[in-house]
Short mmCIF file of C-alpha atoms in Angstrom, two decimals:
data_model
loop_
_atom_site.label_atom_id
_atom_site.label_comp_id
_atom_site.label_asym_id
_atom_site.label_seq_id
_atom_site.Cartn_x
_atom_site.Cartn_y
_atom_site.Cartn_z
CA MET A 28 19.59 -2.66 -4.25
CA PRO A 29 20.38 -6.17 -5.44
CA ASN A 30 23.33 -8.03 -3.99
CA ILE A 31 25.19 -7.71 -7.21
CA TRP A 32 28.48 -9.15 -5.98
CA HIS A 33 26.96 -12.55 -5.60
CA GLN A 34 26.99 -12.46 -9.37
CA TYR A 35 30.67 -11.55 -9.41
CA SER A 36 33.00 -14.31 -10.58
CA GLU A 37 35.82 -15.63 -8.41
CA LYS A 38 38.23 -13.80 -10.70
CA VAL A 39 36.48 -10.46 -10.14
CA MET A 40 36.59 -11.03 -6.39
CA GLU A 41 40.27 -11.94 -6.55
CA HIS A 42 41.10 -8.72 -8.39
CA PHE A 43 38.86 -6.68 -6.09
CA GLU A 44 40.42 -8.06 -2.93
CA ASN A 45 44.00 -8.05 -4.23
CA PRO A 46 44.17 -5.70 -7.17
CA HIS A 47 47.33 -5.70 -9.25
CA ASN A 48 49.25 -2.56 -10.26
CA VAL A 49 47.58 -0.13 -7.87
CA GLY A 50 49.18 3.26 -7.45
CA GLU A 51 50.65 6.19 -9.25
CA MET A 52 53.64 6.22 -11.53
CA GLU A 53 56.46 8.70 -11.52
CA ASN A 54 56.95 10.37 -14.88
CA PRO A 55 54.63 8.10 -16.87
CA ASP A 56 54.74 8.19 -20.67
CA GLY A 57 50.95 8.34 -20.86
CA ILE A 58 48.09 9.16 -18.50
CA GLY A 59 44.44 8.31 -19.04
CA HIS A 60 41.76 9.98 -16.96
CA VAL A 61 38.16 8.89 -17.56
CA GLY A 62 34.78 8.61 -15.90
CA ASN A 63 32.66 11.06 -13.99
CA PRO A 64 31.36 11.35 -10.45
CA MET A 65 27.76 11.19 -11.67
CA CYS A 66 27.96 7.50 -12.53
CA GLY A 67 30.23 6.81 -9.58
CA ASP A 68 33.38 5.65 -11.37
CA ILE A 69 36.62 7.51 -12.00
CA MET A 70 39.73 5.82 -13.38
CA GLU A 71 43.27 7.03 -13.80
CA LEU A 72 45.62 4.80 -15.77
CA TYR A 73 49.36 5.35 -16.23
CA ILE A 74 51.64 3.61 -18.76
CA ARG A 75 55.38 3.40 -19.35
CA VAL A 76 56.42 2.71 -22.94
CA LYS A 77 59.81 1.57 -24.16
CA ASP A 78 60.56 0.83 -27.84
CA ASN A 79 56.85 0.86 -28.64
CA ILE A 80 56.15 -1.74 -25.94
CA ILE A 81 54.12 -1.03 -22.79
CA THR A 82 56.45 -2.16 -20.03
CA GLU A 83 54.44 -1.00 -17.04
CA ALA A 84 50.87 0.02 -16.25
CA LYS A 85 49.32 1.29 -13.05
CA PHE A 86 45.94 2.63 -11.97
CA LYS A 87 43.96 4.52 -9.40
CA THR A 88 40.20 4.03 -9.31
CA PHE A 89 37.22 5.46 -7.44
CA GLY A 90 34.46 2.97 -8.04
CA CYS A 91 32.67 -0.22 -7.23
CA GLY A 92 34.05 -3.74 -7.04
CA ALA A 93 33.79 -4.28 -10.79
CA ALA A 94 35.50 -0.96 -11.55
CA ILE A 95 38.47 -1.91 -9.37
CA ALA A 96 38.65 -5.42 -10.83
CA THR A 97 38.51 -4.20 -14.46
CA SER A 98 41.21 -1.59 -13.74
CA SER A 99 43.40 -4.29 -12.26
CA MET A 100 42.79 -6.66 -15.17
CA VAL A 101 43.36 -4.14 -17.95
CA THR A 102 46.70 -3.08 -16.46
CA GLU A 103 47.72 -6.76 -16.39
CA MET A 104 46.60 -7.42 -19.96
CA VAL A 105 48.41 -4.46 -21.44
CA LYS A 106 51.85 -5.25 -20.06
CA GLY A 107 54.27 -6.49 -22.70
CA GLU A 108 52.01 -5.50 -25.57
CA THR A 109 52.96 -3.16 -28.39
CA VAL A 110 51.06 0.11 -28.52
CA GLU A 111 49.14 -1.12 -31.60
CA GLU A 112 48.16 -4.39 -29.94
CA ALA A 113 47.16 -2.59 -26.75
CA LEU A 114 44.79 -0.36 -28.70
CA LYS A 115 42.97 -3.49 -29.82
CA ILE A 116 42.09 -4.58 -26.25
CA SER A 117 38.31 -4.30 -26.04
CA ASN A 118 36.04 -4.03 -23.05
CA GLN A 119 34.67 -7.47 -23.97
CA ALA A 120 38.15 -8.93 -23.70
CA VAL A 121 38.63 -7.38 -20.24
CA ALA A 122 35.27 -8.74 -19.07
CA GLU A 123 36.05 -12.18 -20.49
CA ALA A 124 39.43 -12.27 -18.79
CA LEU A 125 37.58 -11.67 -15.52
CA GLY A 126 35.28 -14.62 -16.14
CA GLY A 127 32.44 -12.31 -17.17
CA LEU A 128 30.69 -9.37 -15.49
CA PRO A 129 27.05 -8.95 -14.45
CA PRO A 130 25.19 -7.06 -17.24
CA VAL A 131 24.74 -3.88 -15.17
CA LYS A 132 28.52 -3.82 -14.59
CA MET A 133 29.59 -3.96 -18.24
CA HIS A 134 29.97 -0.17 -18.17
CA CYS A 135 32.95 -0.70 -15.85
CA SER A 136 34.76 -2.68 -18.55
CA VAL A 137 33.94 0.07 -21.05
CA LEU A 138 35.53 2.55 -18.68
CA ALA A 139 38.65 0.37 -18.41
CA GLU A 140 38.97 0.26 -22.19
CA GLU A 141 38.50 4.03 -22.39
CA ALA A 142 41.10 4.60 -19.68
CA LEU A 143 43.63 2.53 -21.59
CA ARG A 144 42.92 4.30 -24.90
CA SER A 145 43.12 7.65 -23.24
CA ALA A 146 46.53 6.78 -21.74
CA ILE A 147 47.84 5.51 -25.10
CA ASN A 148 46.54 8.57 -26.95
CA ASP A 149 48.24 10.76 -24.38
CA TYR A 150 51.48 8.86 -25.03
CA LEU A 151 51.07 9.15 -28.81
CA ASN A 152 50.38 12.90 -28.61
CA LYS A 153 53.40 13.46 -26.42
CA SER A 154 55.70 11.44 -28.67
CA LYS A 155 54.46 13.35 -31.75
CA LYS A 156 55.44 16.62 -30.10
CA GLU A 157 58.88 15.27 -29.31
CA ASP A 158 59.44 14.17 -32.94
CA MET X 7 26.10 -17.35 -4.71
CA ARG X 8 29.55 -16.75 -3.40
CA LYS X 9 30.34 -18.41 -0.10
CA TYR X 10 31.89 -16.38 2.66
CA ALA X 11 35.63 -16.77 2.42
CA ARG X 12 36.19 -16.64 6.15
CA LYS X 13 34.19 -18.21 8.91
CA MET X 14 33.04 -15.59 11.38
CA LYS X 15 30.09 -14.27 13.30
CA ARG X 16 27.98 -12.25 10.91
CA ILE X 17 26.88 -8.78 11.97
CA TYR X 18 23.61 -7.42 10.64
CA LEU X 19 23.44 -3.62 10.48
CA ASP X 20 20.62 -3.19 8.01
CA TYR X 21 17.60 -3.13 10.33
CA ALA X 22 16.12 -0.24 8.36
CA ALA X 23 15.75 -2.64 5.43
CA THR X 24 14.13 -5.35 7.48
CA THR X 25 14.24 -6.94 10.93
CA PRO X 26 14.19 -10.58 12.00
CA ALA X 27 10.85 -11.72 13.39
CA HIS X 28 10.93 -11.91 17.19
CA PRO X 29 10.84 -15.55 18.42
CA GLU X 30 7.62 -14.80 20.31
CA VAL X 31 6.13 -13.45 17.09
CA VAL X 32 7.01 -16.65 15.25
CA LYS X 33 5.55 -18.69 18.11
CA ALA X 34 2.31 -16.71 18.06
CA MET X 35 1.95 -17.20 14.31
CA GLN X 36 2.58 -20.94 14.18
CA SER X 37 -0.81 -22.31 15.21
CA TYR X 38 -2.57 -20.16 12.59
CA TYR X 39 -1.01 -22.08 9.73
CA SER X 40 -2.30 -25.57 10.44
CA ASN X 41 -4.48 -25.67 13.56
CA ALA X 42 -6.49 -22.47 13.50
CA PHE X 43 -6.38 -22.22 9.72
CA GLY X 44 -9.98 -21.15 9.10
CA ASN X 45 -11.03 -18.40 6.72
CA SER X 46 -12.03 -15.41 8.82
CA SER X 47 -15.07 -14.93 6.55
CA SER X 48 -16.45 -18.36 7.37
CA ILE X 49 -19.36 -18.54 9.80
CA HIS X 50 -18.39 -21.81 11.52
CA SER X 51 -16.10 -22.15 14.54
CA TYR X 52 -12.95 -22.28 12.38
CA GLY X 53 -13.80 -18.88 10.96
CA GLN X 54 -14.80 -17.61 14.37
CA GLU X 55 -11.43 -18.35 15.97
CA THR X 56 -9.38 -16.63 13.25
CA ARG X 57 -11.76 -13.67 13.29
CA GLU X 58 -11.15 -13.28 16.99
CA ALA X 59 -7.38 -13.57 16.57
CA ILE X 60 -7.42 -10.87 13.88
CA GLU X 61 -9.43 -8.52 16.07
CA ILE X 62 -7.02 -9.00 18.99
CA ALA X 63 -4.12 -8.20 16.66
CA ARG X 64 -5.97 -5.15 15.37
CA LYS X 65 -6.37 -3.85 18.93
CA LYS X 66 -2.64 -4.22 19.57
CA VAL X 67 -1.62 -2.45 16.38
CA ALA X 68 -4.14 0.32 17.09
CA ALA X 69 -2.85 0.69 20.66
CA LEU X 70 0.72 1.19 19.45
CA ILE X 71 -0.30 4.35 17.58
CA ASN X 72 -3.13 5.42 19.91
CA ALA X 73 -5.81 4.68 17.33
CA ARG X 74 -9.13 2.84 17.56
CA SER X 75 -9.35 -0.72 16.29
CA GLU X 76 -11.82 0.15 13.56
CA GLU X 77 -9.36 2.68 12.16
CA ILE X 78 -6.85 -0.03 11.16
CA ILE X 79 -6.93 -1.59 7.68
CA PHE X 80 -4.58 -4.54 7.34
CA THR X 81 -2.66 -4.58 4.07
CA SER X 82 0.11 -6.65 2.49
CA GLY X 83 2.72 -4.19 3.76
CA GLY X 84 3.90 -0.59 3.80
CA THR X 85 3.89 -0.26 0.02
CA GLU X 86 0.23 -1.23 -0.23
CA ALA X 87 -0.62 1.05 2.68
CA ASP X 88 1.01 3.99 0.89
CA ASN X 89 -0.70 3.10 -2.40
CA LEU X 90 -4.06 2.79 -0.69
CA ALA X 91 -3.65 6.10 1.13
CA LEU X 92 -2.68 8.09 -1.94
CA LYS X 93 -4.77 6.47 -4.66
CA GLY X 94 -7.68 5.83 -2.30
CA ILE X 95 -7.90 9.48 -1.28
CA ALA X 96 -7.17 10.74 -4.78
CA TYR X 97 -10.09 8.74 -6.22
CA THR X 98 -12.43 9.65 -3.38
CA SER X 99 -11.65 13.35 -3.44
CA LYS X 100 -11.13 13.95 -7.14
CA ASP X 101 -14.29 16.04 -7.37
CA ARG X 102 -13.00 18.34 -4.64
CA GLY X 103 -9.57 18.86 -6.11
CA ASN X 104 -6.60 17.35 -7.89
CA HIS X 105 -3.62 18.65 -5.96
CA ILE X 106 -1.37 16.62 -3.67
CA ILE X 107 1.57 17.93 -1.62
CA THR X 108 4.46 15.63 -0.82
CA SER X 109 8.22 15.94 -0.26
CA SER X 110 11.38 15.31 -2.23
CA ILE X 111 12.61 12.60 0.14
CA GLU X 112 9.67 10.21 0.26
CA HIS X 113 10.04 6.46 -0.06
CA HIS X 114 9.53 5.13 -3.60
CA ALA X 115 6.14 3.73 -2.51
CA VAL X 116 4.89 7.31 -2.11
CA MET X 117 7.05 8.95 -4.78
CA GLU X 118 6.18 6.55 -7.58
CA THR X 119 2.50 6.45 -6.60
CA CYS X 120 2.55 10.25 -6.95
CA ASP X 121 4.20 9.86 -10.37
CA PHE X 122 1.39 7.50 -11.34
CA LEU X 123 -1.27 9.92 -10.10
CA LYS X 124 0.41 12.70 -12.04
CA GLU X 125 -0.09 10.67 -15.22
CA GLN X 126 -3.75 10.38 -14.21
CA GLY X 127 -4.10 14.15 -14.19
CA PHE X 128 -3.32 15.00 -10.57
CA ARG X 129 -0.97 17.84 -9.79
CA ILE X 130 1.88 17.02 -7.41
CA THR X 131 3.93 19.57 -5.45
CA CYS X 132 7.19 18.29 -3.94
CA VAL X 133 8.39 20.45 -1.06
CA PRO X 134 12.18 20.56 -0.68
CA VAL X 135 14.30 19.70 2.35
CA ASP X 136 17.29 21.45 3.91
CA LYS X 137 20.78 19.98 4.18
CA TYR X 138 19.69 17.88 7.16
CA GLY X 139 16.77 16.42 5.25
CA LEU X 140 14.26 18.53 7.19
CA ILE X 141 11.06 19.87 5.70
CA ASN X 142 10.01 23.39 6.62
CA PRO X 143 6.28 23.32 7.50
CA GLU X 144 6.03 26.85 6.07
CA ASP X 145 6.86 25.41 2.63
CA VAL X 146 3.99 22.96 2.99
CA LYS X 147 1.67 25.77 4.01
CA LYS X 148 2.72 27.90 1.04
CA ALA X 149 2.08 25.02 -1.35
CA ILE X 150 -1.58 24.67 -0.32
CA THR X 151 -4.15 25.71 -2.93
CA ASP X 152 -7.93 25.48 -2.95
CA LYS X 153 -7.50 22.30 -5.02
CA THR X 154 -5.29 20.53 -2.45
CA ILE X 155 -6.85 17.27 -1.28
CA LEU X 156 -3.96 15.55 0.48
CA ILE X 157 -0.63 16.23 2.14
CA SER X 158 1.68 13.21 2.38
CA ILE X 159 4.90 13.67 4.33
CA MET X 160 6.91 10.81 5.79
CA HIS X 161 7.49 10.64 9.55
CA ALA X 162 11.18 9.70 9.39
CA ASN X 163 13.35 9.11 6.40
CA ASN X 164 14.43 5.57 5.64
CA GLU X 165 17.89 6.51 4.41
CA VAL X 166 19.18 9.46 6.41
CA GLY X 167 16.90 8.94 9.43
CA THR X 168 15.73 12.55 9.76
CA ILE X 169 12.50 12.89 11.78
CA GLN X 170 10.12 15.43 10.27
CA PRO X 171 8.07 18.01 12.23
CA ILE X 172 4.89 16.15 11.31
CA ALA X 173 2.87 17.38 14.28
CA GLU X 174 3.23 20.90 12.88
CA ILE X 175 2.37 19.73 9.38
CA GLY X 176 -0.62 17.78 10.71
CA LYS X 177 -1.81 20.89 12.52
CA LEU X 178 -1.64 23.11 9.49
CA ALA X 179 -3.32 20.45 7.34
CA ARG X 180 -6.16 20.23 9.84
CA GLU X 181 -6.53 24.01 9.92
CA ALA X 182 -6.75 24.07 6.13
CA ASP X 183 -9.21 21.14 6.18
CA ILE X 184 -6.89 18.98 4.07
CA LEU X 185 -6.26 15.29 4.75
CA PHE X 186 -2.81 14.44 6.09
CA HIS X 187 -1.05 11.15 5.42
CA THR X 188 2.28 10.10 6.87
CA ASP X 189 4.43 7.15 5.92
CA ALA X 190 5.51 6.01 9.39
CA VAL X 191 7.07 2.71 8.32
CA GLN X 192 10.43 3.69 9.86
CA THR X 193 9.05 5.07 13.12
CA VAL X 194 6.16 2.94 14.40
CA GLY X 195 7.52 0.67 17.11
CA HIS X 196 10.79 2.61 17.31
CA ILE X 197 9.80 6.06 18.54
CA PRO X 198 6.47 7.14 20.04
CA VAL X 199 3.78 7.66 17.40
CA ASP X 200 0.39 9.02 18.38
CA VAL X 201 -2.03 9.66 15.53
CA ASN X 202 -3.93 12.22 17.57
CA GLU X 203 -0.90 14.17 18.61
CA ILE X 204 0.34 14.41 15.02
CA ARG X 205 -3.21 14.85 13.71
CA ALA X 206 -2.73 12.26 11.01
CA ASP X 207 -5.76 11.21 9.00
CA LEU X 208 -3.86 8.37 7.39
CA LEU X 209 -0.71 6.59 8.50
CA SER X 210 1.21 3.72 6.89
CA THR X 211 3.07 1.08 8.82
CA SER X 212 4.72 -2.26 8.14
CA ALA X 213 5.25 -5.28 10.41
CA HIS X 214 8.64 -6.46 9.21
CA LYS X 215 10.32 -3.21 10.25
CA LEU X 216 9.35 -3.84 13.89
CA TYR X 217 10.32 -7.50 14.33
CA GLY X 218 7.10 -8.78 12.83
CA PRO X 219 6.62 -10.92 9.74
CA LYS X 220 6.97 -9.80 6.13
CA GLY X 221 3.89 -9.47 3.93
CA VAL X 222 1.71 -7.54 6.34
CA GLY X 223 1.24 -3.89 7.15
CA ALA X 224 -1.54 -1.52 8.02
CA LEU X 225 -3.06 1.75 7.00
CA TYR X 226 -4.60 3.82 9.77
CA VAL X 227 -7.60 5.74 8.44
CA ARG X 228 -9.18 8.21 10.84
CA LYS X 229 -12.81 7.46 11.60
CA GLY X 230 -15.10 9.23 9.16
CA THR X 231 -12.46 9.52 6.40
CA LYS X 232 -13.80 8.17 3.12
CA ILE X 233 -11.36 6.12 1.08
CA THR X 234 -11.75 4.19 -2.17
CA SER X 235 -10.63 0.58 -2.07
CA LEU X 236 -7.88 -0.64 -4.37
CA LEU X 237 -8.90 -4.29 -4.12
CA HIS X 238 -12.44 -5.44 -4.76
CA GLY X 239 -13.91 -8.86 -4.27
CA GLY X 240 -14.75 -9.35 -0.63
CA GLU X 241 -16.10 -7.79 2.52
CA GLN X 242 -12.89 -7.93 4.51
CA GLU X 243 -11.70 -4.83 6.34
CA ASN X 244 -15.13 -3.21 6.06
CA ARG X 245 -15.00 -3.56 2.27
CA ARG X 246 -11.95 -1.34 2.15
CA ARG X 247 -9.47 -4.12 1.36
CA ALA X 248 -10.79 -7.32 -0.17
CA GLY X 249 -8.92 -10.60 0.03
CA THR X 250 -8.73 -13.47 2.51
CA HIS X 251 -6.96 -12.35 5.65
CA ASN X 252 -3.35 -13.41 6.03
CA THR X 253 -4.15 -14.56 9.55
CA PRO X 254 -0.72 -15.83 10.70
CA ALA X 255 0.96 -12.62 9.52
CA ILE X 256 -1.69 -10.39 11.08
CA VAL X 257 -1.38 -12.28 14.39
CA GLY X 258 2.40 -11.89 14.16
CA PHE X 259 2.01 -8.16 13.50
CA GLY X 260 -0.18 -7.87 16.61
CA LYS X 261 2.40 -9.66 18.74
CA ALA X 262 5.22 -7.52 17.33
CA ALA X 263 3.22 -4.35 18.08
CA GLU X 264 2.62 -5.51 21.65
CA LEU X 265 6.32 -6.25 22.19
CA ALA X 266 7.38 -2.99 20.56
CA GLN X 267 5.16 -0.97 22.88
CA LYS X 268 6.83 -2.60 25.89
CA GLU X 269 10.40 -2.29 24.64
CA LEU X 270 10.28 0.98 22.74
CA GLN X 271 11.68 3.30 25.38
CA HIS X 272 14.49 1.09 26.52
CA GLU X 273 15.39 0.16 22.97
CA SER X 274 15.54 3.68 21.61
CA LYS X 275 17.80 4.76 24.47
CA HIS X 276 20.08 1.77 24.02
CA LEU X 277 20.32 2.16 20.25
CA THR X 278 20.92 5.91 20.42
CA SER X 279 23.89 5.30 22.68
CA LEU X 280 25.34 2.54 20.47
CA ARG X 281 24.67 4.61 17.35
CA ASN X 282 26.51 7.61 18.79
CA LYS X 283 29.41 5.41 19.78
CA LEU X 284 29.62 4.18 16.20
CA ILE X 285 29.48 7.63 14.61
CA ASN X 286 31.88 9.24 17.08
CA GLY X 287 34.25 6.28 16.88
CA LEU X 288 34.44 6.46 13.10
CA GLN X 289 34.87 10.22 13.02
CA LYS X 290 37.62 9.98 15.60
CA GLN X 291 39.54 7.35 13.68
CA VAL X 292 39.02 8.44 10.10
CA GLU X 293 39.33 11.86 8.48
CA HIS X 294 36.72 13.21 6.06
CA ILE X 295 33.75 11.26 7.44
CA TYR X 296 30.54 13.23 7.70
CA LEU X 297 27.10 12.45 9.10
CA ASN X 298 24.21 12.63 6.62
CA GLY X 299 20.90 13.75 8.08
CA HIS X 300 20.12 15.67 11.25
CA PRO X 301 22.47 15.26 14.23
CA THR X 302 19.68 14.96 16.83
CA LYS X 303 16.32 14.84 15.03
CA ARG X 304 17.06 11.36 13.77
CA LEU X 305 15.97 7.77 14.23
CA PRO X 306 17.75 6.18 17.22
CA ASN X 307 19.18 3.36 15.11
CA ASN X 308 20.30 5.26 12.02
CA ALA X 309 23.88 6.15 11.16
CA ASN X 310 24.25 7.42 7.61
CA ILE X 311 27.77 8.51 6.86
CA ARG X 312 29.60 9.97 3.92
CA VAL X 313 33.11 8.63 3.48
CA ASP X 314 34.77 10.96 1.02
CA PHE X 315 36.89 9.61 -1.86
CA VAL X 316 35.57 6.03 -1.66
CA GLU X 317 32.66 4.50 -3.50
CA GLY X 318 29.87 2.94 -1.41
CA GLU X 319 29.53 -0.40 -3.13
CA ALA X 320 33.24 -1.13 -2.77
CA MET X 321 32.93 -0.49 1.00
CA LEU X 322 29.73 -2.52 1.20
CA LEU X 323 31.34 -5.43 -0.62
CA SER X 324 34.44 -5.30 1.57
CA LEU X 325 32.30 -5.25 4.72
CA ASP X 326 30.16 -8.11 3.42
CA LEU X 327 33.32 -10.18 2.98
CA GLU X 328 33.97 -9.53 6.68
CA GLY X 329 30.44 -10.67 7.49
CA ILE X 330 29.10 -7.17 8.15
CA ALA X 331 25.86 -6.27 6.34
CA ILE X 332 25.07 -2.61 5.64
CA SER X 333 23.53 -0.56 2.83
CA THR X 334 24.69 2.25 0.54
CA GLY X 335 23.26 5.28 -1.23
CA SER X 336 25.43 4.52 -4.21
CA ALA X 337 23.58 3.21 -7.19
CA CYS X 338 26.53 1.73 -8.97
CA SER X 339 24.52 -1.46 -9.43
CA SER X 340 21.28 0.10 -10.57
CA SER X 341 20.59 0.36 -14.27
CA ASN X 342 20.42 4.15 -14.44
CA LEU X 343 23.52 4.68 -12.24
CA LYS X 344 21.83 7.60 -10.53
CA PRO X 345 22.54 8.00 -6.82
CA SER X 346 19.73 8.06 -4.26
CA HIS X 347 17.16 10.85 -4.72
CA ILE X 348 17.21 11.39 -0.96
CA LEU X 349 20.95 12.06 -0.81
CA THR X 350 20.81 14.42 -3.78
CA ALA X 351 17.79 16.18 -2.21
CA ILE X 352 19.86 17.03 0.90
CA GLY X 353 22.39 18.64 -1.42
CA LEU X 354 25.08 16.00 -1.78
CA GLN X 355 27.10 16.02 -5.00
CA PRO X 356 26.85 12.79 -7.01
CA ASP X 357 30.28 11.56 -5.85
CA GLN X 358 29.34 12.29 -2.22
CA ALA X 359 26.10 10.34 -2.59
CA HIS X 360 28.05 7.46 -4.12
CA SER X 361 30.29 7.60 -1.03
CA SER X 362 27.49 7.24 1.52
CA LEU X 363 26.78 4.26 3.76
CA ARG X 364 23.79 3.50 5.94
CA LEU X 365 24.35 1.45 9.06
CA SER X 366 21.10 0.76 10.89
CA LEU X 367 21.19 -0.89 14.29
CA GLY X 368 18.62 -3.08 15.99
CA ARG X 369 17.58 -5.13 18.95
CA GLU X 370 20.37 -7.65 18.56
CA THR X 371 23.19 -5.18 18.00
CA THR X 372 25.82 -5.39 20.74
CA GLU X 373 28.73 -3.26 21.94
CA GLU X 374 31.01 -5.94 20.48
CA ASP X 375 29.38 -5.58 17.07
CA ILE X 376 30.05 -1.84 17.10
CA GLY X 377 33.60 -2.52 18.25
CA ARG X 378 34.14 -4.85 15.34
CA VAL X 379 32.84 -2.29 12.82
CA LEU X 380 35.15 0.31 14.35
CA GLU X 381 38.02 -2.10 13.88
CA VAL X 382 37.23 -3.26 10.34
CA LEU X 383 35.72 -0.26 8.55
CA PRO X 384 38.65 2.15 9.03
CA GLN X 385 40.98 -0.45 7.49
CA ILE X 386 38.66 -0.91 4.52
CA ILE X 387 38.44 2.85 4.03
CA ALA X 388 42.23 3.19 4.19
CA ARG X 389 42.70 0.41 1.61
CA LEU X 390 40.16 1.88 -0.82
CA ARG X 391 41.36 5.45 -0.31
CA ALA X 392 44.88 4.36 -1.21
CA MET X 393 43.41 3.21 -4.54
CA SER X 394 41.27 6.28 -5.17
CA PRO X 395 42.37 9.05 -7.53
CA LEU X 396 40.18 11.47 -5.55
CA THR X 397 42.10 11.03 -2.32
CA LYS X 398 45.31 12.76 -3.16
CA SER X 399 44.04 15.81 -4.99
CA SER X 400 41.23 16.46 -2.50
CA MET X 401 43.42 16.01 0.55
CA GLN X 402 45.97 18.39 -0.96
CA GLU X 403 43.30 20.95 -1.75
CA LYS X 404 42.09 20.81 1.82
CA THR X 405 45.59 21.14 3.22
CA ASN X 406 46.39 24.08 0.93
CA ALA X 407 43.16 25.80 1.93
#
């Protein structure tokens, strides 16, 4: 197996060693649960939404260094954004914010994007029901 | 390449991947680069002296596995030895049959060579293993047909360390008059290997796994066994492996074999004790840690553990940042994202395979090194488990049950 982390940027290492927004959230407004054990990555992402703005985001991740770093980064990026803006955050943007990812690790950024969308969709579904 | 953030003594626990060349090995090799540099095929005195050095090395390698000198073919390493054994016998025996028996936990050098032979029209039977990674010789026996030309079963597994009952398999192969090959890359120089006791007709070994240099290995071929060469273009190795001898590496291999024979018993005892200390220490400190492979029928230096709820690469990376080098069965970095075929063959679920670590000890491993791992790894596991979504639900399930 190649020593992939020597291709990790300083930013990825920073977020791996000291990830932001780790943990669960009590009564979140949206939960995203993506990934599968087969590929070795599972992400759970929680958001709190107030007046259409994401005020808080947290995550729990089972995965490699890149999976933890992308989870950490996406939860940072989404804070303060409107729901519509948050839906526009792409995996490319997450990877770029981390100073790039090794090609074989791009799937981790895809998973981060999917986790975010899944959490937002959960929020949107719940709010529809309440309407 | 990222520099280590903290200055510290590095600890190498990946001896199953490769070992450092012994200083005496390096010393023995040196003069064959520039002083005694002759081509062993040359007739003059320069050729003569390298020829002699190669034959001395051959004797030492042969002695380590209780073979005769003329039964040793030097190769470029374990991979070539495996390729030569399988393809060489397949080509030679193709008129007798087209069936080869192997196992589901072989090294890629055997597995992918079998895949290649399959494309060439050979039929391959893969016998399964149990949850400890053990092959049942009865399964091998049942797989034999009148078209079987070769049985290739590894001596000990490179990942989980399980030692196979190859003497029994060798016996049944001999009784059925079928050639028996074993990939002994992980065992030669580490546990006793005697080609006559295990009745091997072919056996692969590699120098860099036993404190020798990289780029050299050997295939033992029992006297009288016909084998087709893979490399043509010279008379070296009795025309069975053409190419100018890599004299320094072969000399180094000989020295490493000689040292291994002397140190084998002491080393295996020492490593078994350190290895057990490591496994017991981890299991005592951390919940939900399980040993992969067989508890006793295993390589003295191998500890392969499953750390539930945490992914292997994240642990590996964290340990590397602490200067501790290990390996993982997770394939989070490989392009197909599939976990190790060995770990899935012993029945691990994909997430369990992704959670497995291999720590392999060696000659330079100390009590202090093990102490440091026991101090650092539990902290890393705790940190990553706190982040893992699998931790909570699984722990609750277990408590409820």
